């Protein structure tokens, strides 16, 4: 293991700041970089540049880089990013985990928009719990019996849960397989219908549970709910 000394930036020169700015631009292959792009790749903080040059645009001008105007990030953009990260981790993201490549945005736009990362999470939970059930019809499901005696159910929901509904299940149950208790993340998170889809089970929060890949495949269309 290599140990390195982390230096403090109290006496950093203007030229060193500009050189690192140019280094990041070269690394990214861009003549325009945003504060977010620099903070994720640079050596110093945005605050250091702000104190030294007054604002980011002036720092870019000094470094002979083009000023990039970043489009406004909407609340929906920020919420969808949390949703993506939450689904990948299978749990609530931590402050320190909001960085590339896992997260499109750092915590900075969340803090700027909502006041703090905690308040951003509170707003996200409120958003994610609105209209989570993905019904496609208003009437209750019915079933038909074909001549060959096969029962075919007509569902009021789509078979695959929406990303929002998946997050709701994870928020309720966590990211552990309900059959074996193993912690699951990424592609190993399977959202299982407690009452099987083939037997009329709907894609609703109360009818979904988290399983690992192995147990989801083993369970098949058995009706098995772990209380």
JSON list of N, CA and C in Angstrom, two decimals, residues 34-35 67 76 94 104 106 131 133 148 181 189 200:
[
{"chain": "A", "resi": 34, "resn": "UNK", "atom": "N", "xyz": [-16.96, 22.71, -16.41]},
{"chain": "A", "resi": 34, "resn": "UNK", "atom": "CA", "xyz": [-17.81, 23.28, -15.36]},
{"chain": "A", "resi": 34, "resn": "UNK", "atom": "C", "xyz": [-17.15, 23.07, -14.00]},
{"chain": "A", "resi": 35, "resn": "UNK", "atom": "N", "xyz": [-17.70, 23.72, -12.99]},
{"chain": "A", "resi": 35, "resn": "UNK", "atom": "CA", "xyz": [-17.18, 23.55, -11.63]},
{"chain": "A", "resi": 35, "resn": "UNK", "atom": "C", "xyz": [-17.34, 22.10, -11.18]},
{"chain": "A", "resi": 67, "resn": "UNK", "atom": "N", "xyz": [-15.42, 29.77, -21.41]},
{"chain": "A", "resi": 67, "resn": "UNK", "atom": "CA", "xyz": [-16.44, 29.74, -20.35]},
{"chain": "A", "resi": 67, "resn": "UNK", "atom": "C", "xyz": [-17.59, 28.86, -20.82]},
{"chain": "A", "resi": 76, "resn": "UNK", "atom": "N", "xyz": [-36.31, 17.24, -11.34]},
{"chain": "A", "resi": 76, "resn": "UNK", "atom": "CA", "xyz": [-36.52, 15.89, -11.86]},
{"chain": "A", "resi": 76, "resn": "UNK", "atom": "C", "xyz": [-35.20, 15.22, -12.21]},
{"chain": "A", "resi": 94, "resn": "UNK", "atom": "N", "xyz": [-25.15, 7.29, 0.37]},
{"chain": "A", "resi": 94, "resn": "UNK", "atom": "CA", "xyz": [-24.46, 8.11, 1.36]},
{"chain": "A", "resi": 94, "resn": "UNK", "atom": "C", "xyz": [-23.91, 9.37, 0.69]},
{"chain": "A", "resi": 104, "resn": "UNK", "atom": "N", "xyz": [-24.23, 10.89, -11.56]},
{"chain": "A", "resi": 104, "resn": "UNK", "atom": "CA", "xyz": [-24.02, 11.92, -12.58]},
{"chain": "A", "resi": 104, "resn": "UNK", "atom": "C", "xyz": [-23.66, 13.25, -11.93]},
{"chain": "A", "resi": 106, "resn": "UNK", "atom": "N", "xyz": [-22.59, 15.51, -8.25]},
{"chain": "A", "resi": 106, "resn": "UNK", "atom": "CA", "xyz": [-22.03, 15.48, -6.90]},
{"chain": "A", "resi": 106, "resn": "UNK", "atom": "C", "xyz": [-23.10, 15.99, -5.94]},
{"chain": "A", "resi": 131, "resn": "UNK", "atom": "N", "xyz": [-47.86, 8.58, -6.45]},
{"chain": "A", "resi": 131, "resn": "UNK", "atom": "CA", "xyz": [-48.32, 7.80, -7.61]},
{"chain": "A", "resi": 131, "resn": "UNK", "atom": "C", "xyz": [-47.38, 6.67, -7.95]},
{"chain": "A", "resi": 133, "resn": "UNK", "atom": "N", "xyz": [-47.98, 3.37, -7.74]},
{"chain": "A", "resi": 133, "resn": "UNK", "atom": "CA", "xyz": [-48.59, 2.18, -8.30]},
{"chain": "A", "resi": 133, "resn": "UNK", "atom": "C", "xyz": [-48.88, 2.41, -9.78]},
{"chain": "A", "resi": 148, "resn": "UNK", "atom": "N", "xyz": [-58.75, -24.81, -23.90]},
{"chain": "A", "resi": 148, "resn": "UNK", "atom": "CA", "xyz": [-57.81, -25.85, -23.45]},
{"chain": "A", "resi": 148, "resn": "UNK", "atom": "C", "xyz": [-57.64, -25.84, -21.93]},
{"chain": "A", "resi": 181, "resn": "UNK", "atom": "N", "xyz": [-31.42, -13.78, 3.08]},
{"chain": "A", "resi": 181, "resn": "UNK", "atom": "CA", "xyz": [-30.85, -12.68, 3.86]},
{"chain": "A", "resi": 181, "resn": "UNK", "atom": "C", "xyz": [-29.58, -12.08, 3.30]},
{"chain": "A", "resi": 189, "resn": "UNK", "atom": "N", "xyz": [-30.22, -7.69, -7.70]},
{"chain": "A", "resi": 189, "resn": "UNK", "atom": "CA", "xyz": [-31.48, -7.33, -7.04]},
{"chain": "A", "resi": 189, "resn": "UNK", "atom": "C", "xyz": [-32.62, -7.74, -7.96]},
{"chain": "A", "resi": 200, "resn": "UNK", "atom": "N", "xyz": [-52.18, -14.22, -11.57]},
{"chain": "A", "resi": 200, "resn": "UNK", "atom": "CA", "xyz": [-53.02, -13.05, -11.33]},
{"chain": "A", "resi": 200, "resn": "UNK", "atom": "C", "xyz": [-52.43, -11.99, -10.43]}
]
